[in-house]
C-alpha positions as protocol buffer text, in pm:
chain_id: "A"
residue {
  index: 1
  type: UNK
  ca { x: 1315 y: 217 z: 167 }
}
residue {
  index: 2
  type: UNK
  ca { x: 1140 y: 547 z: 199 }
}
residue {
  index: 3
  type: UNK
  ca { x: 797 y: 562 z: 356 }
}
residue {
  index: 4
  type: UNK
  ca { x: 575 y: 396 z: 608 }
}
residue {
  index: 5
  type: UNK
  ca { x: 324 y: 123 z: 541 }
}
residue {
  index: 6
  type: UNK
  ca { x: 4 y: 237 z: 376 }
}
residue {
  index: 7
  type: UNK
  ca { x: -201 y: 42 z: 624 }
}
residue {
  index: 8
  type: UNK
  ca { x: 17 y: -24 z: 920 }
}
residue {
  index: 9
  type: UNK
  ca { x: -174 y: -259 z: 1147 }
}
residue {
  index: 10
  type: UNK
  ca { x: -287 y: -98 z: 1474 }
}
residue {
  index: 11
  type: UNK
  ca { x: -61 y: -144 z: 1770 }
}
residue {
  index: 12
  type: UNK
  ca { x: -153 y: -378 z: 2048 }
}
residue {
  index: 13
  type: UNK
  ca { x: -12 y: -404 z: 2397 }
}
residue {
  index: 14
  type: UNK
  ca { x: -151 y: -751 z: 2454 }
}
residue {
  index: 15
  type: UNK
  ca { x: 33 y: -1079 z: 2431 }
}
residue {
  index: 16
  type: UNK
  ca { x: -100 y: -1426 z: 2370 }
}
residue {
  index: 17
  type: UNK
  ca { x: -30 y: -1665 z: 2655 }
}
residue {
  index: 18
  type: UNK
  ca { x: 108 y: -2011 z: 2582 }
}
residue {
  index: 19
  type: UNK
  ca { x: -226 y: -2159 z: 2688 }
}
residue {
  index: 20
  type: UNK
  ca { x: -415 y: -1938 z: 2442 }
}
residue {
  index: 21
  type: UNK
  ca { x: -162 y: -2023 z: 2173 }
}
residue {
  index: 22
  type: UNK
  ca { x: -234 y: -2391 z: 2230 }
}
residue {
  index: 23
  type: UNK
  ca { x: -603 y: -2321 z: 2182 }
}
residue {
  index: 24
  type: UNK
  ca { x: -538 y: -2156 z: 1845 }
}
residue {
  index: 25
  type: UNK
  ca { x: -314 y: -2446 z: 1747 }
}
residue {
  index: 26
  type: UNK
  ca { x: -596 y: -2693 z: 1816 }
}
residue {
  index: 27
  type: UNK
  ca { x: -821 y: -2484 z: 1594 }
}
residue {
  index: 28
  type: UNK
  ca { x: -588 y: -2508 z: 1292 }
}
residue {
  index: 29
  type: UNK
  ca { x: -788 y: -2786 z: 1120 }
}
residue {
  index: 30
  type: UNK
  ca { x: -1089 y: -2556 z: 1132 }
}
residue {
  index: 31
  type: UNK
  ca { x: -908 y: -2300 z: 914 }
}
residue {
  index: 32
  type: UNK
  ca { x: -907 y: -2552 z: 630 }
}
residue {
  index: 33
  type: UNK
  ca { x: -1274 y: -2462 z: 586 }
}
residue {
  index: 34
  type: UNK
  ca { x: -1156 y: -2137 z: 425 }
}
residue {
  index: 35
  type: UNK
  ca { x: -1071 y: -2347 z: 121 }
}
residue {
  index: 36
  type: UNK
  ca { x: -1399 y: -2539 z: 133 }
}
residue {
  index: 37
  type: UNK
  ca { x: -1600 y: -2492 z: -187 }
}
residue {
  index: 38
  type: UNK
  ca { x: -1915 y: -2421 z: 14 }
}
residue {
  index: 39
  type: UNK
  ca { x: -1999 y: -2074 z: 139 }
}
residue {
  index: 40
  type: UNK
  ca { x: -1994 y: -2082 z: 520 }
}
residue {
  index: 41
  type: UNK
  ca { x: -2142 y: -1818 z: 748 }
}
residue {
  index: 42
  type: UNK
  ca { x: -1846 y: -1812 z: 988 }
}
residue {
  index: 43
  type: UNK
  ca { x: -1564 y: -1775 z: 731 }
}
residue {
  index: 44
  type: UNK
  ca { x: -1518 y: -1407 z: 811 }
}
residue {
  index: 45
  type: UNK
  ca { x: -1482 y: -1499 z: 1177 }
}
residue {
  index: 46
  type: UNK
  ca { x: -1201 y: -1742 z: 1090 }
}
residue {
  index: 47
  type: UNK
  ca { x: -1019 y: -1467 z: 903 }
}
residue {
  index: 48
  type: UNK
  ca { x: -1056 y: -1231 z: 1199 }
}
residue {
  index: 49
  type: UNK
  ca { x: -915 y: -1498 z: 1432 }
}
residue {
  index: 50
  type: UNK
  ca { x: -602 y: -1516 z: 1217 }
}
residue {
  index: 51
  type: UNK
  ca { x: -577 y: -1134 z: 1212 }
}
residue {
  index: 52
  type: UNK
  ca { x: -609 y: -1125 z: 1592 }
}
residue {
  index: 53
  type: UNK
  ca { x: -341 y: -1392 z: 1641 }
}
residue {
  index: 54
  type: UNK
  ca { x: -91 y: -1217 z: 1413 }
}
residue {
  index: 55
  type: UNK
  ca { x: -166 y: -872 z: 1560 }
}
residue {
  index: 56
  type: UNK
  ca { x: -122 y: -981 z: 1920 }
}
residue {
  index: 57
  type: UNK
  ca { x: 183 y: -1198 z: 1855 }
}
residue {
  index: 58
  type: UNK
  ca { x: 334 y: -932 z: 1626 }
}
residue {
  index: 59
  type: UNK
  ca { x: 471 y: -1206 z: 1405 }
}
residue {
  index: 60
  type: UNK
  ca { x: 358 y: -1481 z: 1170 }
}
residue {
  index: 61
  type: UNK
  ca { x: 399 y: -1807 z: 1359 }
}
residue {
  index: 62
  type: UNK
  ca { x: 460 y: -2147 z: 1200 }
}
residue {
  index: 63
  type: UNK
  ca { x: 92 y: -2223 z: 1263 }
}
residue {
  index: 64
  type: UNK
  ca { x: -17 y: -1912 z: 1073 }
}
residue {
  index: 65
  type: UNK
  ca { x: 221 y: -2007 z: 790 }
}
residue {
  index: 66
  type: UNK
  ca { x: 0 y: -2310 z: 731 }
}
residue {
  index: 67
  type: UNK
  ca { x: -307 y: -2088 z: 692 }
}
residue {
  index: 68
  type: UNK
  ca { x: -165 y: -1852 z: 426 }
}
residue {
  index: 69
  type: UNK
  ca { x: -206 y: -2092 z: 127 }
}
residue {
  index: 70
  type: UNK
  ca { x: -579 y: -2116 z: 206 }
}
residue {
  index: 71
  type: UNK
  ca { x: -636 y: -1744 z: 150 }
}
residue {
  index: 72
  type: UNK
  ca { x: -625 y: -1764 z: -229 }
}
residue {
  index: 73
  type: UNK
  ca { x: -908 y: -2019 z: -232 }
}
residue {
  index: 74
  type: UNK
  ca { x: -1103 y: -1809 z: 18 }
}
residue {
  index: 75
  type: UNK
  ca { x: -1057 y: -1504 z: -210 }
}
residue {
  index: 76
  type: UNK
  ca { x: -1177 y: -1700 z: -514 }
}
residue {
  index: 77
  type: UNK
  ca { x: -1474 y: -1832 z: -321 }
}
residue {
  index: 78
  type: UNK
  ca { x: -1568 y: -1477 z: -217 }
}
residue {
  index: 79
  type: UNK
  ca { x: -1606 y: -1391 z: -588 }
}
residue {
  index: 80
  type: UNK
  ca { x: -1277 y: -1198 z: -598 }
}
residue {
  index: 81
  type: UNK
  ca { x: -1386 y: -955 z: -328 }
}
residue {
  index: 82
  type: UNK
  ca { x: -1052 y: -812 z: -217 }
}
residue {
  index: 83
  type: UNK
  ca { x: -1211 y: -614 z: 65 }
}
residue {
  index: 84
  type: UNK
  ca { x: -1269 y: -943 z: 247 }
}
residue {
  index: 85
  type: UNK
  ca { x: -900 y: -1030 z: 247 }
}
residue {
  index: 86
  type: UNK
  ca { x: -694 y: -709 z: 221 }
}
residue {
  index: 87
  type: UNK
  ca { x: -658 y: -664 z: 596 }
}
residue {
  index: 88
  type: UNK
  ca { x: -521 y: -1012 z: 659 }
}
residue {
  index: 89
  type: UNK
  ca { x: -280 y: -985 z: 364 }
}
residue {
  index: 90
  type: UNK
  ca { x: -153 y: -658 z: 509 }
}
residue {
  index: 91
  type: UNK
  ca { x: -87 y: -830 z: 843 }
}
residue {
  index: 92
  type: UNK
  ca { x: 99 y: -1117 z: 677 }
}
residue {
  index: 93
  type: UNK
  ca { x: 315 y: -871 z: 481 }
}
residue {
  index: 94
  type: UNK
  ca { x: 385 y: -639 z: 773 }
}
residue {
  index: 95
  type: UNK
  ca { x: 456 y: -896 z: 1044 }
}
residue {
  index: 96
  type: UNK
  ca { x: 577 y: -1180 z: 821 }
}
residue {
  index: 97
  type: UNK
  ca { x: 811 y: -993 z: 588 }
}
residue {
  index: 98
  type: UNK
  ca { x: 1095 y: -1238 z: 648 }
}
residue {
  index: 99
  type: UNK
  ca { x: 866 y: -1528 z: 554 }
}
residue {
  index: 100
  type: UNK
  ca { x: 798 y: -1372 z: 212 }
}
residue {
  index: 101
  type: UNK
  ca { x: 1168 y: -1323 z: 143 }
}
residue {
  index: 102
  type: UNK
  ca { x: 1219 y: -1698 z: 132 }
}
residue {
  index: 103
  type: UNK
  ca { x: 882 y: -1795 z: -18 }
}
residue {
  index: 104
  type: UNK
  ca { x: 842 y: -1720 z: -388 }
}
residue {
  index: 105
  type: UNK
  ca { x: 502 y: -1891 z: -386 }
}
residue {
  index: 106
  type: UNK
  ca { x: 372 y: -1644 z: -126 }
}
residue {
  index: 107
  type: UNK
  ca { x: 469 y: -1341 z: -335 }
}
residue {
  index: 108
  type: UNK
  ca { x: 313 y: -1501 z: -643 }
}
residue {
  index: 109
  type: UNK
  ca { x: -7 y: -1561 z: -445 }
}
residue {
  index: 110
  type: UNK
  ca { x: -23 y: -1192 z: -350 }
}
residue {
  index: 111
  type: UNK
  ca { x: 30 y: -1090 z: -713 }
}
residue {
  index: 112
  type: UNK
  ca { x: -232 y: -1336 z: -841 }
}
residue {
  index: 113
  type: UNK
  ca { x: -486 y: -1192 z: -599 }
}
residue {
  index: 114
  type: UNK
  ca { x: -396 y: -835 z: -695 }
}
residue {
  index: 115
  type: UNK
  ca { x: -419 y: -911 z: -1068 }
}
residue {
  index: 116
  type: UNK
  ca { x: -758 y: -1076 z: -1035 }
}
residue {
  index: 117
  type: UNK
  ca { x: -899 y: -788 z: -828 }
}
residue {
  index: 118
  type: UNK
  ca { x: -746 y: -525 z: -1056 }
}
residue {
  index: 119
  type: UNK
  ca { x: -963 y: -640 z: -1346 }
}
residue {
  index: 120
  type: UNK
  ca { x: -1284 y: -727 z: -1161 }
}
residue {
  index: 121
  type: UNK
  ca { x: -1581 y: -589 z: -1357 }
}
residue {
  index: 122
  type: UNK
  ca { x: -1866 y: -684 z: -1127 }
}
residue {
  index: 123
  type: UNK
  ca { x: -1979 y: -432 z: -865 }
}
residue {
  index: 124
  type: UNK
  ca { x: -1825 y: -297 z: -651 }
}
residue {
  index: 125
  type: UNK
  ca { x: -1561 y: -309 z: -926 }
}
residue {
  index: 126
  type: UNK
  ca { x: -1391 y: 25 z: -851 }
}
residue {
  index: 127
  type: UNK
  ca { x: -1339 y: -63 z: -484 }
}
residue {
  index: 128
  type: UNK
  ca { x: -1176 y: -392 z: -581 }
}
residue {
  index: 129
  type: UNK
  ca { x: -969 y: -226 z: -853 }
}
residue {
  index: 130
  type: UNK
  ca { x: -841 y: 49 z: -623 }
}
residue {
  index: 131
  type: UNK
  ca { x: -765 y: -193 z: -339 }
}
residue {
  index: 132
  type: UNK
  ca { x: -573 y: -415 z: -581 }
}
residue {
  index: 133
  type: UNK
  ca { x: -350 y: -118 z: -667 }
}
residue {
  index: 134
  type: UNK
  ca { x: -310 y: -47 z: -295 }
}
residue {
  index: 135
  type: UNK
  ca { x: -209 y: -410 z: -235 }
}
residue {
  index: 136
  type: UNK
  ca { x: 59 y: -381 z: -503 }
}
residue {
  index: 137
  type: UNK
  ca { x: 191 y: -66 z: -335 }
}
residue {
  index: 138
  type: UNK
  ca { x: 198 y: -234 z: 7 }
}
residue {
  index: 139
  type: UNK
  ca { x: 386 y: -530 z: -138 }
}
residue {
  index: 140
  type: UNK
  ca { x: 645 y: -315 z: -317 }
}
residue {
  index: 141
  type: UNK
  ca { x: 700 y: -98 z: -10 }
}
residue {
  index: 142
  type: UNK
  ca { x: 716 y: -377 z: 245 }
}
residue {
  index: 143
  type: UNK
  ca { x: 933 y: -629 z: 61 }
}
residue {
  index: 144
  type: UNK
  ca { x: 1142 y: -361 z: -110 }
}
residue {
  index: 145
  type: UNK
  ca { x: 1424 y: -355 z: -360 }
}
residue {
  index: 146
  type: UNK
  ca { x: 1602 y: -679 z: -435 }
}
residue {
  index: 147
  type: UNK
  ca { x: 1315 y: -902 z: -332 }
}
residue {
  index: 148
  type: UNK
  ca { x: 1068 y: -742 z: -573 }
}
residue {
  index: 149
  type: UNK
  ca { x: 1301 y: -667 z: -867 }
}
residue {
  index: 150
  type: UNK
  ca { x: 1208 y: -982 z: -1058 }
}
residue {
  index: 151
  type: UNK
  ca { x: 836 y: -906 z: -1012 }
}
residue {
  index: 152
  type: UNK
  ca { x: 844 y: -541 z: -1126 }
}
residue {
  index: 153
  type: UNK
  ca { x: 814 y: -631 z: -1499 }
}
residue {
  index: 154
  type: UNK
  ca { x: 490 y: -820 z: -1436 }
}
residue {
  index: 155
  type: UNK
  ca { x: 356 y: -549 z: -1207 }
}
residue {
  index: 156
  type: UNK
  ca { x: 426 y: -272 z: -1458 }
}
residue {
  index: 157
  type: UNK
  ca { x: 263 y: -478 z: -1733 }
}
residue {
  index: 158
  type: UNK
  ca { x: -53 y: -497 z: -1520 }
}
residue {
  index: 159
  type: UNK
  ca { x: -44 y: -123 z: -1446 }
}
residue {
  index: 160
  type: UNK
  ca { x: -13 y: -25 z: -1812 }
}
residue {
  index: 161
  type: UNK
  ca { x: -279 y: -274 z: -1917 }
}
residue {
  index: 162
  type: UNK
  ca { x: -523 y: -139 z: -1657 }
}
residue {
  index: 163
  type: UNK
  ca { x: -450 y: 223 z: -1751 }
}
residue {
  index: 164
  type: UNK
  ca { x: -524 y: 137 z: -2115 }
}
residue {
  index: 165
  type: UNK
  ca { x: -862 y: -16 z: -2030 }
}
residue {
  index: 166
  type: UNK
  ca { x: -1191 y: 158 z: -2102 }
}
residue {
  index: 167
  type: UNK
  ca { x: -1302 y: 241 z: -1746 }
}
residue {
  index: 168
  type: UNK
  ca { x: -1045 y: 425 z: -1535 }
}
residue {
  index: 169
  type: UNK
  ca { x: -1164 y: 679 z: -1278 }
}
residue {
  index: 170
  type: UNK
  ca { x: -934 y: 953 z: -1149 }
}
residue {
  index: 171
  type: UNK
  ca { x: -899 y: 776 z: -813 }
}
residue {
  index: 172
  type: UNK
  ca { x: -809 y: 454 z: -992 }
}
residue {
  index: 173
  type: UNK
  ca { x: -553 y: 635 z: -1208 }
}
residue {
  index: 174
  type: UNK
  ca { x: -392 y: 798 z: -902 }
}
residue {
  index: 175
  type: UNK
  ca { x: -342 y: 460 z: -734 }
}
residue {
  index: 176
  type: UNK
  ca { x: -202 y: 305 z: -1052 }
}
residue {
  index: 177
  type: UNK
  ca { x: 42 y: 595 z: -1085 }
}
residue {
  index: 178
  type: UNK
  ca { x: 135 y: 532 z: -720 }
}
residue {
  index: 179
  type: UNK
  ca { x: 222 y: 171 z: -807 }
}
residue {
  index: 180
  type: UNK
  ca { x: 452 y: 300 z: -1081 }
}
residue {
  index: 181
  type: UNK
  ca { x: 616 y: 548 z: -841 }
}
residue {
  index: 182
  type: UNK
  ca { x: 661 y: 277 z: -576 }
}
residue {
  index: 183
  type: UNK
  ca { x: 832 y: 59 z: -838 }
}
residue {
  index: 184
  type: UNK
  ca { x: 1052 y: 358 z: -931 }
}
residue {
  index: 185
  type: UNK
  ca { x: 1161 y: 384 z: -567 }
}
residue {
  index: 186
  type: UNK
  ca { x: 1245 y: 12 z: -562 }
}
residue {
  index: 187
  type: UNK
  ca { x: 1448 y: 9 z: -881 }
}
residue {
  index: 188
  type: UNK
  ca { x: 1453 y: 331 z: -1081 }
}
residue {
  index: 189
  type: UNK
  ca { x: 1658 y: 221 z: -1387 }
}
residue {
  index: 190
  type: UNK
  ca { x: 1461 y: -103 z: -1431 }
}
residue {
  index: 191
  type: UNK
  ca { x: 1119 y: 60 z: -1395 }
}
residue {
  index: 192
  type: UNK
  ca { x: 1195 y: 348 z: -1633 }
}
residue {
  index: 193
  type: UNK
  ca { x: 1332 y: 101 z: -1887 }
}
residue {
  index: 194
  type: UNK
  ca { x: 1021 y: -118 z: -1867 }
}
residue {
  index: 195
  type: UNK
  ca { x: 781 y: 169 z: -1933 }
}
residue {
  index: 196
  type: UNK
  ca { x: 1002 y: 360 z: -2176 }
}
residue {
  index: 197
  type: UNK
  ca { x: 749 y: 352 z: -2464 }
}
residue {
  index: 198
  type: UNK
  ca { x: 485 y: 501 z: -2231 }
}
residue {
  index: 199
  type: UNK
  ca { x: 714 y: 706 z: -2008 }
}
residue {
  index: 200
  type: UNK
  ca { x: 641 y: 1040 z: -2171 }
}
residue {
  index: 201
  type: UNK
  ca { x: 267 y: 978 z: -2137 }
}
residue {
  index: 202
  type: UNK
  ca { x: 298 y: 855 z: -1775 }
}
residue {
  index: 203
  type: UNK
  ca { x: 499 y: 1152 z: -1656 }
}
residue {
  index: 204
  type: UNK
  ca { x: 271 y: 1400 z: -1834 }
}
residue {
  index: 205
  type: UNK
  ca { x: -38 y: 1252 z: -1664 }
}
residue {
  index: 206
  type: UNK
  ca { x: 129 y: 1230 z: -1323 }
}
residue {
  index: 207
  type: UNK
  ca { x: 231 y: 1596 z: -1344 }
}
residue {
  index: 208
  type: UNK
  ca { x: -118 y: 1691 z: -1461 }
}
residue {
  index: 209
  type: UNK
  ca { x: -283 y: 1555 z: -1146 }
}
residue {
  index: 210
  type: UNK
  ca { x: 19 y: 1613 z: -921 }
}
residue {
  index: 211
  type: UNK
  ca { x: -57 y: 1975 z: -838 }
}
residue {
  index: 212
  type: UNK
  ca { x: -396 y: 1869 z: -704 }
}
residue {
  index: 213
  type: UNK
  ca { x: -259 y: 1574 z: -507 }
}
residue {
  index: 214
  type: UNK
  ca { x: -479 y: 1488 z: -207 }
}
residue {
  index: 215
  type: UNK
  ca { x: -380 y: 1307 z: 109 }
}
residue {
  index: 216
  type: UNK
  ca { x: -53 y: 1284 z: 300 }
}
residue {
  index: 217
  type: UNK
  ca { x: 32 y: 939 z: 167 }
}
residue {
  index: 218
  type: UNK
  ca { x: -31 y: 1025 z: -199 }
}
residue {
  index: 219
  type: UNK
  ca { x: 181 y: 1337 z: -153 }
}
residue {
  index: 220
  type: UNK
  ca { x: 475 y: 1138 z: -15 }
}
residue {
  index: 221
  type: UNK
  ca { x: 459 y: 884 z: -297 }
}
residue {
  index: 222
  type: UNK
  ca { x: 441 y: 1159 z: -559 }
}
residue {
  index: 223
  type: UNK
  ca { x: 726 y: 1370 z: -421 }
}
residue {
  index: 224
  type: UNK
  ca { x: 967 y: 1087 z: -346 }
}
residue {
  index: 225
  type: UNK
  ca { x: 887 y: 900 z: -667 }
}
residue {
  index: 226
  type: UNK
  ca { x: 948 y: 1207 z: -884 }
}
residue {
  index: 227
  type: UNK
  ca { x: 1258 y: 1285 z: -681 }
}
residue {
  index: 228
  type: UNK
  ca { x: 1396 y: 937 z: -760 }
}
residue {
  index: 229
  type: UNK
  ca { x: 1338 y: 1000 z: -1130 }
}
residue {
  index: 230
  type: UNK
  ca { x: 1527 y: 1330 z: -1114 }
}
residue {
  index: 231
  type: UNK
  ca { x: 1814 y: 1177 z: -916 }
}
residue {
  index: 232
  type: UNK
  ca { x: 1848 y: 879 z: -1150 }
}
residue {
  index: 233
  type: UNK
  ca { x: 2202 y: 896 z: -1288 }
}
residue {
  index: 234
  type: UNK
  ca { x: 2106 y: 811 z: -1646 }
}
residue {
  index: 235
  type: UNK
  ca { x: 1798 y: 1025 z: -1704 }
}
residue {
  index: 236
  type: UNK
  ca { x: 1633 y: 960 z: -2041 }
}
residue {
  index: 237
  type: UNK
  ca { x: 1614 y: 1233 z: -2303 }
}
residue {
  index: 238
  type: UNK
  ca { x: 1251 y: 1309 z: -2215 }
}
residue {
  index: 239
  type: UNK
  ca { x: 1365 y: 1457 z: -1883 }
}
residue {
  index: 240
  type: UNK
  ca { x: 1499 y: 1769 z: -2054 }
}
residue {
  index: 241
  type: UNK
  ca { x: 1149 y: 1897 z: -2125 }
}
residue {
  index: 242
  type: UNK
  ca { x: 1001 y: 1771 z: -1796 }
}
residue {
  index: 243
  type: UNK
  ca { x: 1282 y: 1855 z: -1555 }
}
residue {
  index: 244
  type: UNK
  ca { x: 1152 y: 2203 z: -1472 }
}
residue {
  index: 245
  type: UNK
  ca { x: 791 y: 2083 z: -1463 }
}
residue {
  index: 246
  type: UNK
  ca { x: 878 y: 1802 z: -1220 }
}
residue {
  index: 247
  type: UNK
  ca { x: 1057 y: 2046 z: -989 }
}
residue {
  index: 248
  type: UNK
  ca { x: 763 y: 2286 z: -1015 }
}
residue {
  index: 249
  type: UNK
  ca { x: 513 y: 2015 z: -912 }
}
residue {
  index: 250
  type: UNK
  ca { x: 731 y: 1899 z: -621 }
}
residue {
  index: 251
  type: UNK
  ca { x: 770 y: 2256 z: -489 }
}
residue {
  index: 252
  type: UNK
  ca { x: 400 y: 2335 z: -536 }
}
residue {
  index: 253
  type: UNK
  ca { x: 289 y: 2023 z: -350 }
}
residue {
  index: 254
  type: UNK
  ca { x: 532 y: 2084 z: -63 }
}
residue {
  index: 255
  type: UNK
  ca { x: 430 y: 2450 z: -34 }
}
residue {
  index: 256
  type: UNK
  ca { x: 64 y: 2352 z: -19 }
}
residue {
  index: 257
  type: UNK
  ca { x: 147 y: 2093 z: 244 }
}
residue {
  index: 258
  type: UNK
  ca { x: 340 y: 2346 z: 450 }
}
residue {
  index: 259
  type: UNK
  ca { x: 55 y: 2597 z: 422 }
}
residue {
  index: 260
  type: UNK
  ca { x: -191 y: 2337 z: 547 }
}
residue {
  index: 261
  type: UNK
  ca { x: 36 y: 2252 z: 839 }
}
residue {
  index: 262
  type: UNK
  ca { x: 60 y: 2620 z: 930 }
}
residue {
  index: 263
  type: UNK
  ca { x: -319 y: 2655 z: 916 }
}
residue {
  index: 264
  type: UNK
  ca { x: -356 y: 2351 z: 1141 }
}
residue {
  index: 265
  type: UNK
  ca { x: -97 y: 2497 z: 1375 }
}
residue {
  index: 266
  type: UNK
  ca { x: -281 y: 2830 z: 1395 }
}
residue {
  index: 267
  type: UNK
  ca { x: -605 y: 2649 z: 1470 }
}
residue {
  index: 268
  type: UNK
  ca { x: -435 y: 2450 z: 1743 }
}
residue {
  index: 269
  type: UNK
  ca { x: -296 y: 2770 z: 1896 }
}
residue {
  index: 270
  type: UNK
  ca { x: -643 y: 2926 z: 1903 }
}
residue {
  index: 271
  type: UNK
  ca { x: -789 y: 2617 z: 2065 }
}
residue {
  index: 272
  type: UNK
  ca { x: -506 y: 2618 z: 2317 }
}
residue {
  index: 273
  type: UNK
  ca { x: -565 y: 2983 z: 2400 }
}
residue {
  index: 274
  type: UNK
  ca { x: -923 y: 2908 z: 2500 }
}
residue {
  index: 275
  type: UNK
  ca { x: -810 y: 2665 z: 2767 }
}
residue {
  index: 276
  type: UNK
  ca { x: -726 y: 2763 z: 3121 }
}
residue {
  index: 277
  type: UNK
  ca { x: -377 y: 2619 z: 3086 }
}
residue {
  index: 278
  type: UNK
  ca { x: -313 y: 2794 z: 2755 }
}
residue {
  index: 279
  type: UNK
  ca { x: 31 y: 2899 z: 2879 }
}
residue {
  index: 280
  type: UNK
  ca { x: 143 y: 2538 z: 2861 }
}
residue {
  index: 281
  type: UNK
  ca { x: 74 y: 2514 z: 2488 }
}
residue {
  index: 282
  type: UNK
  ca { x: 398 y: 2445 z: 2302 }
}
residue {
  index: 283
  type: UNK
  ca { x: 433 y: 2638 z: 1977 }
}
residue {
  index: 284
  type: UNK
  ca { x: 629 y: 2463 z: 1704 }
}
residue {
  index: 285
  type: UNK
  ca { x: 864 y: 2658 z: 1481 }
}
residue {
  index: 286
  type: UNK
  ca { x: 830 y: 2649 z: 1104 }
}
residue {
  index: 287
  type: UNK
  ca { x: 1119 y: 2404 z: 1090 }
}
residue {
  index: 288
  type: UNK
  ca { x: 931 y: 2170 z: 1327 }
}
residue {
  index: 289
  type: UNK
  ca { x: 629 y: 2191 z: 1100 }
}
residue {
  index: 290
  type: UNK
  ca { x: 840 y: 2101 z: 797 }
}
residue {
  index: 291
  type: UNK
  ca { x: 983 y: 1802 z: 977 }
}
residue {
  index: 292
  type: UNK
  ca { x: 639 y: 1678 z: 1074 }
}
residue {
  index: 293
  type: UNK
  ca { x: 501 y: 1732 z: 725 }
}
residue {
  index: 294
  type: UNK
  ca { x: 775 y: 1596 z: 507 }
}
residue {
  index: 295
  type: UNK
  ca { x: 983 y: 1342 z: 696 }
}
């Protein structure tokens, strides 16, 4: 697949000793309280314990496998507040990818959580909505083509339904378009076929906001997603009128990105010149800048 995790968990140089692991194992019954119908003050602490275990082990152990089914009930109990659970889901996806490949119920749990949060109307509704779109992107990127093919129809149905709803901010729209582009990168023919009735409208809106794309991640998704559409062997008829426009947006975004990198480079050179050891400052060539920006 093509790009890095949206929210790659921070690296850790620590390891959990066997004695510490035994302690966590003895605490497993306590994690069942995440599914308790009562609201408990220390629930967030339990979630952080799981995050810490997975981060330091750099994998999802058999003990942590037993905790995953409890997260849906915890999410429901938190009144569909995705912010309370997005971090731990990211850790499960990133470090437990192989577990998801063989567990259809785990993928369905992720999608149920994303769907519920995508249509939350209570405040902070936009935060939940945007994070739901981010969760869908993480899932598509991490599990990739093949594993996610059978789920793309449902995901695209959710995206189109949410885009058709009454309240869609520009930030929300950008993240929904990103979900579409991530699906395109997983399976281009399938995704384009699924959205064919809305494809003209989708591409027009993506190109409209594309030239003002903000953020390195959004830029990568935009460029590589549009590139996949152009490289698709059986491009639909609509591409004739958008082909030049798509290329224009891709080139514009990359030129702006390169210009920003050059500005940052110039600033770094000035800062380096003010230091006593300014002679040791290594100047990158334009090609180096391109590599850092685009690859």
